[in-house]
XYZ file of C-alpha atoms in Angstrom:
375
model
C -62.686 16.206 4.189
C -59.160 16.723 5.461
C -59.562 15.895 8.830
C -61.197 12.236 7.382
C -58.120 11.432 4.826
C -55.745 12.016 7.961
C -58.300 9.477 10.472
C -58.617 7.127 7.403
C -54.548 6.704 7.457
C -54.092 6.597 10.875
C -56.463 3.647 11.027
C -54.441 2.112 7.865
C -51.700 2.392 9.687
C -52.858 0.884 13.058
C -54.067 -2.499 10.855
C -50.886 -3.007 9.302
C -48.481 -2.497 13.267
C -51.506 -5.596 14.255
C -50.503 -7.884 11.309
C -46.277 -7.425 11.580
C -46.392 -6.872 15.363
C -43.675 -4.272 14.494
C -43.852 -0.199 14.213
C -42.575 0.893 10.674
C -39.783 3.492 10.610
C -40.773 6.583 10.722
C -37.935 7.598 8.309
C -38.357 5.369 6.172
C -39.185 6.581 2.462
C -40.667 4.379 0.121
C -38.088 2.530 -2.926
C -38.581 3.859 -6.017
C -39.730 1.169 -8.588
C -37.142 -1.411 -9.608
C -34.804 -0.385 -6.534
C -32.680 -3.648 -5.163
C -34.310 -3.897 -2.162
C -31.840 -6.612 -1.026
C -29.993 -5.061 1.512
C -26.140 -5.415 0.666
C -24.008 -7.201 3.314
C -19.680 -6.565 4.185
C -18.827 -10.518 4.851
C -15.143 -9.819 3.984
C -13.888 -13.671 1.123
C -10.959 -15.195 2.171
C -9.435 -15.684 -0.947
C -8.358 -18.494 -2.840
C -4.318 -18.993 -3.674
C -3.795 -21.790 -5.637
C -1.300 -24.171 -4.523
C 2.250 -24.239 -5.678
C 3.919 -27.913 -5.323
C 7.750 -27.176 -3.649
C 9.688 -28.187 -5.759
C 11.783 -29.569 -3.310
C 9.833 -31.299 -1.920
C 8.293 -33.257 -4.906
C 9.680 -36.641 -5.204
C 12.906 -36.223 -7.559
C 13.342 -39.956 -8.816
C 12.560 -40.916 -11.421
C 9.318 -43.082 -12.317
C 9.540 -46.775 -14.062
C 8.632 -46.232 -18.102
C 7.183 -49.960 -19.262
C 8.725 -50.579 -22.412
C 7.363 -53.913 -22.564
C 4.342 -55.028 -24.856
C 3.198 -59.275 -25.884
C 2.342 -59.184 -29.137
C -1.032 -61.313 -30.240
C -2.726 -62.949 -32.800
C -3.962 -60.862 -36.408
C -0.691 -57.739 -35.396
C -2.362 -56.558 -32.244
C -0.443 -55.597 -28.999
C -1.644 -55.535 -26.057
C 1.059 -54.332 -22.247
C 2.408 -58.322 -20.861
C 0.486 -58.805 -16.951
C 2.264 -58.962 -13.821
C 1.814 -62.856 -15.304
C 0.644 -64.661 -17.505
C -0.912 -68.696 -18.208
C -0.322 -69.747 -21.603
C -0.653 -73.228 -22.695
C 2.123 -75.793 -23.325
C 3.374 -75.258 -27.431
C 2.081 -71.883 -27.383
C 4.627 -69.138 -29.374
C 5.153 -65.997 -27.041
C 6.470 -62.764 -29.145
C 7.951 -59.909 -26.981
C 9.012 -56.847 -27.497
C 10.099 -53.947 -25.839
C 10.736 -49.828 -27.195
C 14.930 -49.224 -27.788
C 17.778 -48.857 -30.098
C 19.860 -50.991 -27.082
C 17.561 -53.910 -25.290
C 19.500 -56.799 -22.592
C 16.456 -59.794 -22.175
C 16.642 -61.952 -19.381
C 14.530 -65.119 -19.399
C 14.807 -68.371 -17.889
C 18.498 -70.271 -17.198
C 16.389 -73.412 -18.771
C 16.992 -72.139 -22.388
C 20.189 -70.906 -21.932
C 21.640 -73.535 -19.930
C 20.627 -76.121 -23.437
C 21.151 -72.999 -25.829
C 18.138 -74.109 -26.993
C 17.125 -73.050 -30.945
C 13.109 -72.564 -29.940
C 14.191 -69.730 -28.568
C 15.052 -66.265 -30.418
C 16.151 -62.315 -29.691
C 17.013 -59.914 -32.437
C 17.677 -55.883 -32.025
C 15.120 -54.088 -34.843
C 16.234 -50.517 -35.493
C 13.155 -49.742 -32.919
C 12.808 -52.300 -30.516
C 14.118 -55.992 -29.454
C 12.480 -58.706 -30.327
C 12.124 -62.059 -28.097
C 10.011 -64.844 -29.586
C 9.482 -68.188 -28.452
C 8.165 -70.936 -30.269
C 6.567 -74.989 -29.322
C 7.357 -73.691 -25.560
C 7.072 -76.792 -22.538
C 6.306 -76.499 -19.144
C 9.685 -75.576 -18.005
C 9.998 -72.868 -19.997
C 8.388 -71.339 -16.652
C 9.625 -68.310 -15.815
C 9.821 -64.631 -15.853
C 10.714 -63.141 -19.109
C 11.988 -58.908 -18.592
C 13.705 -56.663 -21.001
C 15.140 -53.028 -20.243
C 16.711 -49.852 -21.965
C 20.683 -49.983 -22.232
C 22.850 -46.950 -21.770
C 25.686 -47.038 -24.260
C 29.108 -45.465 -24.064
C 31.582 -47.142 -26.197
C 31.369 -50.645 -25.820
C 30.158 -49.893 -22.361
C 27.010 -50.104 -21.718
C 24.309 -50.211 -17.937
C 20.772 -51.016 -17.503
C 18.533 -48.150 -17.481
C 16.739 -48.880 -14.829
C 14.437 -45.816 -15.575
C 12.643 -48.226 -18.884
C 11.973 -51.819 -17.865
C 9.015 -54.774 -18.448
C 8.748 -57.597 -16.642
C 6.653 -60.663 -17.236
C 6.211 -64.215 -15.700
C 4.649 -66.857 -17.789
C 2.976 -70.292 -16.533
C 3.480 -73.098 -19.368
C 1.016 -75.464 -18.366
C 0.824 -79.078 -19.689
C -0.936 -81.450 -19.116
C -0.023 -83.798 -16.556
C 2.730 -81.793 -15.306
C 1.560 -79.508 -11.940
C 5.565 -78.685 -11.186
C 8.382 -77.467 -13.684
C 10.510 -80.042 -15.041
C 13.542 -80.399 -12.765
C 16.381 -81.675 -14.982
C 17.309 -84.939 -11.960
C 15.005 -87.305 -9.575
C 17.078 -85.675 -6.076
C 18.608 -82.085 -6.121
C 20.695 -81.069 -2.996
C 20.099 -77.545 -0.868
C 22.628 -75.962 1.048
C 22.033 -73.946 4.465
C 23.945 -71.526 4.617
C 23.899 -69.407 7.659
C 23.844 -65.532 6.461
C 22.035 -65.843 3.630
C 18.082 -67.574 2.400
C 18.389 -70.754 0.628
C 15.338 -71.940 -1.900
C 13.921 -75.336 -2.125
C 12.808 -74.531 -6.650
C 8.842 -76.001 -6.107
C 7.675 -73.433 -8.819
C 4.184 -74.541 -10.364
C 3.174 -75.044 -14.448
C -0.799 -73.202 -12.994
C -0.999 -69.945 -11.215
C -3.851 -71.216 -9.080
C -1.912 -74.546 -7.685
C -1.934 -75.322 -4.030
C 1.406 -76.182 -2.757
C 3.147 -77.140 1.063
C 6.436 -78.056 1.753
C 6.795 -81.798 3.560
C 9.522 -83.881 5.320
C 10.270 -87.105 4.078
C 10.866 -88.396 8.202
C 9.609 -88.212 10.034
C 6.936 -88.036 7.900
C 5.250 -83.706 8.094
C 3.605 -81.302 6.517
C 6.316 -77.878 7.137
C 4.151 -74.718 7.477
C 5.332 -71.429 5.344
C 4.841 -69.544 8.639
C 6.228 -66.343 6.738
C 8.950 -65.954 9.585
C 11.108 -69.355 8.893
C 9.577 -69.845 5.672
C 8.285 -68.450 3.103
C 6.660 -69.105 -0.767
C 7.207 -67.336 -3.376
C 6.033 -68.342 -6.708
C 8.537 -67.275 -8.838
C 11.320 -69.262 -6.292
C 9.413 -71.835 -4.349
C 9.854 -72.311 0.265
C 12.235 -69.702 0.626
C 14.286 -70.178 3.802
C 14.499 -67.294 5.484
C 16.577 -67.937 8.133
C 18.076 -71.656 7.897
C 20.223 -73.456 10.470
C 21.053 -77.191 11.241
C 17.497 -78.120 12.096
C 16.134 -77.429 9.013
C 18.346 -80.194 7.340
C 17.048 -82.804 6.532
C 15.030 -84.926 2.776
C 12.141 -82.530 1.408
C 9.530 -82.668 -1.286
C 6.525 -80.535 -2.201
C 2.479 -81.402 -2.660
C 1.130 -79.225 -5.364
C -2.628 -79.739 -6.212
C -4.607 -78.102 -8.320
C -7.640 -78.691 -10.416
C -8.460 -81.907 -8.193
C -5.283 -83.156 -9.324
C -1.943 -83.901 -7.366
C 1.557 -84.333 -7.913
C 4.710 -84.726 -5.799
C 7.770 -82.803 -6.212
C 11.020 -83.889 -6.434
C 13.361 -84.922 -3.312
C 15.437 -82.409 -1.751
C 18.577 -82.795 0.663
C 19.201 -79.666 2.482
C 22.592 -79.472 4.017
C 23.478 -77.204 6.508
C 27.418 -75.620 5.438
C 29.644 -74.855 8.613
C 31.243 -72.934 6.692
C 30.306 -68.833 6.650
C 30.721 -67.485 3.011
C 34.040 -65.247 1.955
C 37.376 -65.607 0.478
C 38.626 -69.213 0.215
C 39.761 -70.341 3.266
C 43.647 -71.397 1.622
C 46.246 -73.724 2.926
C 49.819 -74.878 1.173
C 51.830 -77.549 2.439
C 55.302 -79.634 0.365
C 55.343 -83.276 0.307
C 59.045 -81.203 1.762
C 60.721 -78.476 1.742
C 64.001 -79.692 0.805
C 65.080 -81.732 -2.053
C 67.842 -84.085 -3.233
C 68.178 -83.926 -6.883
C 66.351 -86.097 -9.310
C 63.249 -86.117 -7.131
C 59.632 -85.714 -7.191
C 58.624 -82.776 -5.213
C 54.029 -82.275 -4.828
C 53.032 -78.798 -3.016
C 49.222 -78.965 -2.262
C 46.807 -76.216 -2.125
C 43.450 -76.972 0.308
C 40.274 -74.419 0.313
C 37.962 -75.581 2.822
C 34.473 -73.751 1.410
C 30.812 -73.781 1.480
C 29.541 -76.997 -1.104
C 28.098 -75.339 -3.844
C 30.701 -72.223 -3.967
C 33.243 -72.775 -7.096
C 37.156 -72.436 -6.297
C 40.139 -71.636 -9.291
C 43.456 -72.224 -8.255
C 46.070 -70.664 -10.018
C 49.968 -71.575 -10.033
C 53.463 -69.547 -9.797
C 56.315 -71.896 -9.363
C 60.360 -70.995 -10.454
C 60.563 -72.950 -13.012
C 57.721 -71.021 -15.350
C 60.030 -68.485 -17.627
C 62.033 -71.675 -18.518
C 58.990 -73.395 -19.059
C 59.978 -76.418 -16.761
C 56.923 -79.435 -17.475
C 55.003 -80.200 -14.412
C 51.792 -81.621 -13.893
C 48.570 -79.633 -12.255
C 45.534 -81.562 -10.448
C 42.763 -79.677 -9.385
C 40.232 -81.826 -7.301
C 37.339 -81.230 -5.233
C 34.979 -83.446 -2.999
C 31.899 -82.930 0.116
C 32.758 -83.981 3.645
C 30.581 -83.901 6.407
C 32.218 -82.276 9.892
C 30.072 -83.173 12.534
C 25.999 -82.436 12.998
C 24.988 -82.740 9.839
C 27.375 -79.661 8.769
C 28.814 -80.250 5.103
C 31.856 -78.124 3.681
C 33.770 -78.274 -0.216
C 37.005 -79.497 0.103
C 39.317 -78.222 -3.099
C 42.594 -79.083 -3.572
C 45.180 -78.061 -5.966
C 48.192 -80.237 -6.496
C 51.470 -79.092 -8.588
C 54.016 -82.204 -9.093
C 57.726 -81.504 -10.481
C 59.563 -84.543 -11.516
C 63.347 -85.138 -11.412
C 63.799 -81.917 -8.868
C 66.866 -79.906 -10.247
C 68.141 -76.560 -8.878
C 65.783 -73.680 -11.565
C 62.824 -75.911 -9.030
C 64.116 -74.924 -6.196
C 62.320 -71.058 -4.773
C 58.424 -69.918 -3.960
C 55.748 -72.076 -5.002
C 52.629 -69.426 -4.711
C 49.671 -70.555 -4.876
C 46.215 -68.007 -5.324
C 43.107 -69.546 -4.855
C 39.717 -67.452 -5.883
C 35.880 -67.391 -5.117
C 33.005 -64.727 -5.944
C 33.525 -63.318 -2.438
C 37.719 -62.890 -3.400
C 40.782 -64.827 -3.007
C 43.560 -65.823 -1.153
C 47.234 -66.278 -1.867
C 49.311 -68.422 0.051
C 52.970 -69.767 -0.603
C 55.903 -71.781 0.764
C 59.460 -72.697 -0.650
C 60.876 -76.427 -1.339
C 64.989 -75.895 -0.986
C 67.204 -78.104 -3.403
C 69.993 -80.304 -0.854
């Protein structure tokens, strides 16, 4: 019996080898019921370390926070887009959060002290309201928070808001100009702008020379078009001068702008270039004398004159006259000639001494002097 049992086990063992193709391990013990048959592995897992931002590398520049809101109908609010298109005649109300708010809006509204616009400061926000809008109101509306110490305030660059509004009016593709002909000065050391601004965002605008008649390409190198400013001459030179105009097309309509005379400026920017000259440096008693102060400068830069003269402390009566005019200095170069003349009548001993002229513009001031003696 035992022999037959052993023979049966041997046959079963051989059959399993034929099926699996493998030899069963001799020392393999049978697994107990419920024992895990998956062999645990010793695979090493790299622990994930949370990334920590380097404080030194983090951007410490404060982010700009938009504080502007547009008031819609029925008391609704929304943040205005970078550009808005509204129909002329519509009212606009903008609010900017803050107890002290500064505002900027198209200079046209300030030039004529327009009553259609009002700016108010409430406890928690500033408010700008424009009613009965026209195409001439097209432009940038912006606000900013103010940081104040007493009566001195400065702009808070982290709290600002702005939107450029196109006020579309039937028959007006261009923002109206106060004149039919304007002058643009081309200065070699700064940009020049032909202010062809449109009232329709989708309008196609081109620049043209009157003579010889041709389109001037805005190639992005010498000239670029900025919808908020117009055609910008990046590096003006004398070849750019002449009469130009703009053409706009939108919705199957076209319109031509006013004409612009481009004049090249020969004098670089800076403090006034000033000279002084007396009609005579030796004057007899009872004679008249004049002292002339002259400045050659940029055509669009105004010059202010002030005088110091010997009889000033004694309230000696004098006549002071300021004038200016544009002059051409060849090759189309244009400069501004500004002059101030001080005249003393019935010359006396108290009028003898130094006559000092100070000329001032936005870039600085220059002082010159000459002497007038009693003969």
